[in-house]
Coordinates of C-alpha atoms and ligand atoms in Angstrom, one line a residue:
X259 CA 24.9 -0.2 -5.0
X260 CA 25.2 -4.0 -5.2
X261 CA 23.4 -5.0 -8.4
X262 CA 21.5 -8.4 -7.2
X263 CA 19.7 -11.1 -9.6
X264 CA 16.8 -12.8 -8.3
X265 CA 18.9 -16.2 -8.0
X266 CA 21.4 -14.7 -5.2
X267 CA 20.3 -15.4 -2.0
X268 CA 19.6 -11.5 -0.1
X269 CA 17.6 -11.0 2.9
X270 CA 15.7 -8.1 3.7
X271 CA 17.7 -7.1 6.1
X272 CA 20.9 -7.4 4.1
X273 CA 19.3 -5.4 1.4
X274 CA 17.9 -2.7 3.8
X275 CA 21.9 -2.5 4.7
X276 CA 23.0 -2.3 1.2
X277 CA 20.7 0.2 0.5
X278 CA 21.6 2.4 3.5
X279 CA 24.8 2.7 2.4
X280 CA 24.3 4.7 -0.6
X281 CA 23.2 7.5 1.6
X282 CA 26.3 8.1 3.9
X283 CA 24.5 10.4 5.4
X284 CA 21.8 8.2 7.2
X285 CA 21.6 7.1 10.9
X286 CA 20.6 3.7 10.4
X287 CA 16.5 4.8 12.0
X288 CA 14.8 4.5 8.6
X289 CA 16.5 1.0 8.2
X290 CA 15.2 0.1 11.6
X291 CA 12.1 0.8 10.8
X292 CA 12.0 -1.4 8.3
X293 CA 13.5 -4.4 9.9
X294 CA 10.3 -3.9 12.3
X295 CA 8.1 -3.8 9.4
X296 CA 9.2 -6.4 8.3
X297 CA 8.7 -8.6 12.0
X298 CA 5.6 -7.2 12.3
X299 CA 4.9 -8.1 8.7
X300 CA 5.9 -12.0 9.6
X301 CA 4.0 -11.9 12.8
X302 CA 0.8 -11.0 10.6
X303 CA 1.1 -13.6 8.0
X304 CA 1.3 -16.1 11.2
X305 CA -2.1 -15.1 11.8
X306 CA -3.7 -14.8 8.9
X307 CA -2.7 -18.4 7.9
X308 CA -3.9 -19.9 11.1
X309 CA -7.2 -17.6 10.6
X310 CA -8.7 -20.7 8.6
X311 CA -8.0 -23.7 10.9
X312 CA -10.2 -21.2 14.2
X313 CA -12.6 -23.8 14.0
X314 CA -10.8 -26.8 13.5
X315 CA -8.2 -27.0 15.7
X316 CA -9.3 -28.6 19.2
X317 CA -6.4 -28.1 20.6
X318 CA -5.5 -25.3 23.2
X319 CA -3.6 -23.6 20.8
X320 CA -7.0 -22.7 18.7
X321 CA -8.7 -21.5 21.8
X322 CA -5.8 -19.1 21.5
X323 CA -6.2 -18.7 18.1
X324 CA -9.8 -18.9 18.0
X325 CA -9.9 -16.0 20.4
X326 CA -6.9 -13.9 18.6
X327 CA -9.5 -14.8 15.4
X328 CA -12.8 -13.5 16.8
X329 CA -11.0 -10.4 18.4
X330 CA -10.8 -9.5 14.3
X331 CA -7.7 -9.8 12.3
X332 CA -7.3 -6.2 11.5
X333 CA -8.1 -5.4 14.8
X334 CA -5.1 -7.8 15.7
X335 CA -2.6 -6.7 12.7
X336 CA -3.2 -3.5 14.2
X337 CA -1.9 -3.9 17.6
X338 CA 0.9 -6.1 16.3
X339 CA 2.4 -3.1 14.3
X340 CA 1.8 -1.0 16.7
X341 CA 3.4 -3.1 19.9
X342 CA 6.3 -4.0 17.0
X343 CA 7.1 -0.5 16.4
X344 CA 6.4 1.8 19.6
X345 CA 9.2 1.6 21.2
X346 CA 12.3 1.3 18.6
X347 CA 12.9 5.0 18.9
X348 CA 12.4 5.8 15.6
X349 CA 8.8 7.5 15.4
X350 CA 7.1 10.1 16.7
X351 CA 3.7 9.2 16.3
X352 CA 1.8 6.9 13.8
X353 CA -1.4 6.8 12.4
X354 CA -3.9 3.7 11.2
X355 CA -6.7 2.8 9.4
X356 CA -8.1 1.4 12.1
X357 CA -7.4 4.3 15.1
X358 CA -9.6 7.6 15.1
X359 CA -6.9 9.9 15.6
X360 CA -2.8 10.0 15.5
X361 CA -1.2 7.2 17.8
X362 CA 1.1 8.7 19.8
X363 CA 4.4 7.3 21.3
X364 CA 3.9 6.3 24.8
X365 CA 5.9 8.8 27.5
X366 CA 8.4 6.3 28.4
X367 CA 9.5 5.3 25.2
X368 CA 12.2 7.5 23.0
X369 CA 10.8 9.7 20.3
X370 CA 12.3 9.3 17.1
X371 CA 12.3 11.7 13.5
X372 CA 9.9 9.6 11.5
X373 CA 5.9 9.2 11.5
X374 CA 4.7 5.9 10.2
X375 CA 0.9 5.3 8.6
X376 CA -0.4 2.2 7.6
X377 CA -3.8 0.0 6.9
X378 CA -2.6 -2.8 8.9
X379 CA -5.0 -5.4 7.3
X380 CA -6.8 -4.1 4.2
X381 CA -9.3 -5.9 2.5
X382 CA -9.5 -8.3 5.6
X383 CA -13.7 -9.3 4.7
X384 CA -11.8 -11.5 2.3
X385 CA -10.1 -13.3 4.8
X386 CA -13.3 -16.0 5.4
X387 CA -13.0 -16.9 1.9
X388 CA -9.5 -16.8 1.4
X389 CA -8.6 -13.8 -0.9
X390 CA -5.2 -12.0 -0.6
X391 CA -5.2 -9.5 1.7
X392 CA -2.8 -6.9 3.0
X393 CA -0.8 -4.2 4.9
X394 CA 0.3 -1.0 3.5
X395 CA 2.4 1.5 5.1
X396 CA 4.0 5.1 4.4
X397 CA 7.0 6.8 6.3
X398 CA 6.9 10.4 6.8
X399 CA 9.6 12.9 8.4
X400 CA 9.0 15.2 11.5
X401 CA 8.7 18.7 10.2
X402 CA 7.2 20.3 13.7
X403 CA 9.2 20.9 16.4
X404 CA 9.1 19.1 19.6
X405 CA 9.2 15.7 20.7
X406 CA 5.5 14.2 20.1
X407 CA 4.7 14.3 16.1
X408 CA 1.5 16.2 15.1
X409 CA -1.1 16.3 12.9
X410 CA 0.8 18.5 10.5
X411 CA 3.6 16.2 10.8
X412 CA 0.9 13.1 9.3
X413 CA -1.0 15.5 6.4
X414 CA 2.1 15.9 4.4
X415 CA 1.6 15.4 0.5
X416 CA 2.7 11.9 -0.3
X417 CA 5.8 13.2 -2.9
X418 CA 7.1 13.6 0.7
X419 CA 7.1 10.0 2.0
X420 CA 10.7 8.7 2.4
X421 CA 9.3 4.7 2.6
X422 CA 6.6 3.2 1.2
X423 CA 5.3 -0.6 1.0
X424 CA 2.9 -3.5 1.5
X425 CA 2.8 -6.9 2.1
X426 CA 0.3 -9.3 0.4
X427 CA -0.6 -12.5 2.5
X428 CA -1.6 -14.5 -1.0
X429 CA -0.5 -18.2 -2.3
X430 CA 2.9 -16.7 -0.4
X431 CA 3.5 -13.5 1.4
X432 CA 5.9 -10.7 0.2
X433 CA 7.0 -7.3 1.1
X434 CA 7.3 -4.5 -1.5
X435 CA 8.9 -1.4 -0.5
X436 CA 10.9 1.4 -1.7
X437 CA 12.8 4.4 -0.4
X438 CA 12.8 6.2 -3.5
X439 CA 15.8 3.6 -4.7
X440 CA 13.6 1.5 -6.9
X441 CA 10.8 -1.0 -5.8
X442 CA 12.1 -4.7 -4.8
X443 CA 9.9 -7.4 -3.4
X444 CA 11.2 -9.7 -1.2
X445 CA 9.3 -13.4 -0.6
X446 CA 9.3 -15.4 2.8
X447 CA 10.1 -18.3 3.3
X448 CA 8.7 -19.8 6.0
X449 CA 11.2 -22.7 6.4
X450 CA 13.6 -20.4 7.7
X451 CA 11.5 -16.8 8.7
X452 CA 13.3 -14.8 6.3
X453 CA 12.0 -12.9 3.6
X454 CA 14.3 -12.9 0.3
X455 CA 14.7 -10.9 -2.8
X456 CA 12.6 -12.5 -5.3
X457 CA 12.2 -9.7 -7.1
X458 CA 14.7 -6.8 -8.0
X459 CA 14.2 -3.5 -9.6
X460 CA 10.2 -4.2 -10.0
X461 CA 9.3 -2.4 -13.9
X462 CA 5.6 -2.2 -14.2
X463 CA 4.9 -2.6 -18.5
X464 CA 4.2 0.8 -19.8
X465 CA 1.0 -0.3 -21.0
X466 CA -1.1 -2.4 -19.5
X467 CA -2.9 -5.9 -19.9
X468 CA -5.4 -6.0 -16.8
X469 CA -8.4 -3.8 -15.8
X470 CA -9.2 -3.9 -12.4
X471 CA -13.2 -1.9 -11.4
X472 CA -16.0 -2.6 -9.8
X473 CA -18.3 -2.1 -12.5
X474 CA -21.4 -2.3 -10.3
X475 CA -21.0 1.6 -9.5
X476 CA -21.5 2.0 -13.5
X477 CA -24.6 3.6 -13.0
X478 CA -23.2 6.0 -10.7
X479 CA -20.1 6.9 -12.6
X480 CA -20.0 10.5 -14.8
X481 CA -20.2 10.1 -18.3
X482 CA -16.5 10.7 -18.5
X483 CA -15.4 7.9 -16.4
X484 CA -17.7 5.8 -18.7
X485 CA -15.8 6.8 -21.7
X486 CA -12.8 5.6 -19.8
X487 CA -14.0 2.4 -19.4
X488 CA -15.2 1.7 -22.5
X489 CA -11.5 2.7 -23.8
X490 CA -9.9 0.8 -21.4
X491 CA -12.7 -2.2 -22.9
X492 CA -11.8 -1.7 -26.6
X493 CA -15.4 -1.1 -26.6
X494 CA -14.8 2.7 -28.5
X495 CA -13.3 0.4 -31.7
X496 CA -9.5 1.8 -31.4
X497 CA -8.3 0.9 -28.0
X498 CA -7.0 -2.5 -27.5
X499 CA -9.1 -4.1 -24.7
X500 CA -7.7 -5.1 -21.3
X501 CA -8.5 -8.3 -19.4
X502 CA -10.7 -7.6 -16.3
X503 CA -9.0 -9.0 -13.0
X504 CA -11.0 -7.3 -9.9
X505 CA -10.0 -9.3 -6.4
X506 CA -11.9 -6.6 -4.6
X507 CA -8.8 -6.4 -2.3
X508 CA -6.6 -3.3 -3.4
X509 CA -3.3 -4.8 -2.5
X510 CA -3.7 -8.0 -4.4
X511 CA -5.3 -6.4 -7.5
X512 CA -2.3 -3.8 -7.2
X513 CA 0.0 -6.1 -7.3
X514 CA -0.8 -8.2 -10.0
X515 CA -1.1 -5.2 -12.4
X516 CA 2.3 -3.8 -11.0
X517 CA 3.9 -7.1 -12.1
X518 CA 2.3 -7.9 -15.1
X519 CA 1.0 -4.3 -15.9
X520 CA -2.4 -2.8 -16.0
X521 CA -5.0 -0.5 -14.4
X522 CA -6.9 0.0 -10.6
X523 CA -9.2 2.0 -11.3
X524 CA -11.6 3.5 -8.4
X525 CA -13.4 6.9 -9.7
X526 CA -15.7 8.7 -7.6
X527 CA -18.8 7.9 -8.2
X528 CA -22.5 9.2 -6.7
X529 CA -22.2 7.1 -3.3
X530 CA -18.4 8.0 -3.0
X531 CA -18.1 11.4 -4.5
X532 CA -14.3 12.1 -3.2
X533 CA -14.5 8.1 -3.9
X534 CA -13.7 5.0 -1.5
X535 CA -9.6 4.6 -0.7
X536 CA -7.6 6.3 1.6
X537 CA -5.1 8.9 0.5
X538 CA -2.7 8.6 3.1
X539 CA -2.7 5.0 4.1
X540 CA -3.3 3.4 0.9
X541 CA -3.0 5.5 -2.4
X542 CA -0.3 7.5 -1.4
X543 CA 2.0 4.5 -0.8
X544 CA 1.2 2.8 -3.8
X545 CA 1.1 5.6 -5.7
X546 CA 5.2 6.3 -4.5
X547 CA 5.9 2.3 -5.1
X548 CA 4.5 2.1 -8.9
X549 CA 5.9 5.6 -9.8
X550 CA 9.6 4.1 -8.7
X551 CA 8.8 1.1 -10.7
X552 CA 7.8 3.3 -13.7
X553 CA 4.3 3.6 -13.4
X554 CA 1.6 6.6 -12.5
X555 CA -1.2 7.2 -10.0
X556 CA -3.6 10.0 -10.7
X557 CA -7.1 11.2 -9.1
X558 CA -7.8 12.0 -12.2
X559 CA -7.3 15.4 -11.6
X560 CA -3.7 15.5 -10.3
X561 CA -0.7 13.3 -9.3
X562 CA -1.6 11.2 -6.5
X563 CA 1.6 12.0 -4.8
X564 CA 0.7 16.2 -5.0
X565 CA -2.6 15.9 -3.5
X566 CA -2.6 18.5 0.0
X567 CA -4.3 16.0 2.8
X568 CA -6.4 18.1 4.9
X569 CA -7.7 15.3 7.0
X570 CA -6.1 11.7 8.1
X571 CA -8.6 9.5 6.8
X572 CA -9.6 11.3 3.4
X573 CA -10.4 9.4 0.9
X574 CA -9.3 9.8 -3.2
X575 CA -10.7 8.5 -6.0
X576 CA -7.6 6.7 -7.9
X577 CA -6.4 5.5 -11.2
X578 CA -3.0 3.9 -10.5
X579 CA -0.7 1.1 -12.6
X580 CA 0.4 1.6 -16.3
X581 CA 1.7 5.0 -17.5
X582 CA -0.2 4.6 -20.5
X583 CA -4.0 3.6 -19.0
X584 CA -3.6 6.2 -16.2
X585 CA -2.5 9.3 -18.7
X586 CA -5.8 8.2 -20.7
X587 CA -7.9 8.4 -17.8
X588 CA -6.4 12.1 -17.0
X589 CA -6.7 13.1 -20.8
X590 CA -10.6 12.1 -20.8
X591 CA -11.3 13.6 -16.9
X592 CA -9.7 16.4 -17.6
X593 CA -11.7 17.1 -20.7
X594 CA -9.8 16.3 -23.6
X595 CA -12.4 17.1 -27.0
X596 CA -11.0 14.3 -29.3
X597 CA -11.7 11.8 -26.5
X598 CA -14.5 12.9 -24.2
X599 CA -17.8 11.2 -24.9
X600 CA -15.8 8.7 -27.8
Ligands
LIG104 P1 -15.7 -2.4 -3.5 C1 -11.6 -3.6 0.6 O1 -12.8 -3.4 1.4 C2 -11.3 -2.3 -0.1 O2 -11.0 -1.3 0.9 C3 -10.1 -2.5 -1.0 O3 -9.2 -3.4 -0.5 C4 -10.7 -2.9 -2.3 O4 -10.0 -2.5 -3.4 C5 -12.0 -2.1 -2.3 O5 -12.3 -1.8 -0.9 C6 -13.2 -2.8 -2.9 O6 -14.3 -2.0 -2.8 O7 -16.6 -1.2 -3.4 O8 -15.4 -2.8 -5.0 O9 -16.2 -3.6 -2.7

């Protein structure tokens, strides 16, 4: 594989190439899907950024974009990956955050091995006062038979995603992905519509320096999860205490703590009991991208990535980020003596 720097000049598309080439085996369909992901990915930052100017604009372009804006921008980002990635041939079905049930592939269009999920615009309340946002997607294989994919084909645990990434639409927007290869960001430049490697071989730090909760459920929390966070606070006298950095939009507070390494912590708690993110759409992705880039993502209980979905929206309480904050949050849930309670 073609070891790039960050200074070399690499599109997306010409890494997407490079990296299909270590697999002599593959057809070229999971590549494809990513080139769309990443169209689909530009066509949503184009309307995220105009989301601002709705009202200011008098021109007939706003009305367009006013509209486009009230129909609701994850209602939007939704039919944009959707329209961007029905008809390549690749998929079998796909399912979102924001459709009841599996999306199938329409009749006249070729069925293809793969099944994509995603959250096509999470964290989109923050769009009104400007907070980074973004899209997260998964990429399953067909394991049923026949054309149309299947529930069974969507529930798979995520150690059995072959793709996983987001994009965050922040001070610039980026793609992260991986196909079990690493985890490489790539950064768009909107001079030219191309999104480059910016940054190669992510490493998240094995321990981390940001904490990332909403600690307005602390009264709701166990008693366990409050030992956590008084650990992860220095507040217990041993631990060194972490910097709190909550966005309140997963994919931004993910991403600053996979770069400059830390904990996202959201436990169940009495109003969530199996607690508030989704397993297949959101911490299942994540949890594949910061495990390639050196990093874990727990339920506390177990692996992210072994969790058995038995429904397409379930949600997961997760710990995710630095090795070192996530294994103390599965030592103290799972009951260890010296810690529980400390
Ligand atoms: P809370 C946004 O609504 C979201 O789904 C995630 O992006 C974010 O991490 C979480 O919910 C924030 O939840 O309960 O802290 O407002």
């Amino acid at each position: 594989m073609v070891k790039h720097t960050a200074t070399s000049v690499v599109t997306i598309e010409r890494f997407i190439i490079e990296e299909e080439r270590n697999h002599p085996e593959a057809t070229g369909e999971l590549s494809g899907i990513l080139y769309d992901l990443a169209l689909a990915a530009k066509m949503i930052a184009n309307k995220v950024r105009s989301a601002g100017l709705a009202d200011i604009l008098g021109s007939a372009e706003s009305e367009n974009v006013q509209g486009e804006v009230q129909q609701q921008l994850d209602v939007l980002a939704n039919e944009i990956i959707i329209k961007a990635m029905d008809h390549g041939g690749r998929l079998c079905a796909m399912a979102s955050e924001e459709e009841p049930d599996i999306i199938q592939i329409p009749e006249n269009f070729k069925c293809g091995k793969y099944c994509l999920l995603f959250d096509p615009l999470d964290g989109s309340s923050n769009i009104d006062v400007n907070v980074p946002v973004g899209t997260i997607f998964s990429v399953v294989r067909k394991i049923t038979r026949g054309r149309h994919g299947e529930m069974e084909d969507i529930l798979q645990p995520g150690r059995r995603q072959v793709a996983a990434g987001y994009v965050i639409y922040g001070s610039s927007t980026m793609m992260v992905y991986t196909t079990g290869q690493g985890a490489h960001g790539f950064t768009l430049d909107p001079s030219i519509g191309e999104f480059l490697l910016s940054h190669p071989n992510i490493r998240i730090p094995e321990t981390g320096r940001y904490l990332s909760v909403n600690d307005s459920y602390e009264e709701l929390w166990d008693d366990n999860v409050r030992t956590i966070m008084r650990k992860y606070k220095g507040l217990d006298g041993t631990s060194k205490a972490l910097s709190t950095r909550y966005v309140g939009s997963l994919v931004a507070d993910f991403h600053r703590n996979l770069l400059g390494g830390g904990i996202f912590a959201y436990p169940a708690n009495r109003k969530t009991p199996r607690g508030k993110l989704r397993l297949l759409y959101e911490a299942n992705p994540l949890a594949f991208i910061v495990e390639q880039a050196g990093g874990a993502a727990s339920d506390g209980a177990q692996r992210v990535l072994d969790v058995l979905p038995t429904e397409l929206h379930q949600r997961t309480p997760l710990f995710i980020g630095s090795k070192h904050e996530v294994e103390l949050a599965k030592r103290v849930l799972g009951g260890a003596p010296e810690l529980v309670g400390a």
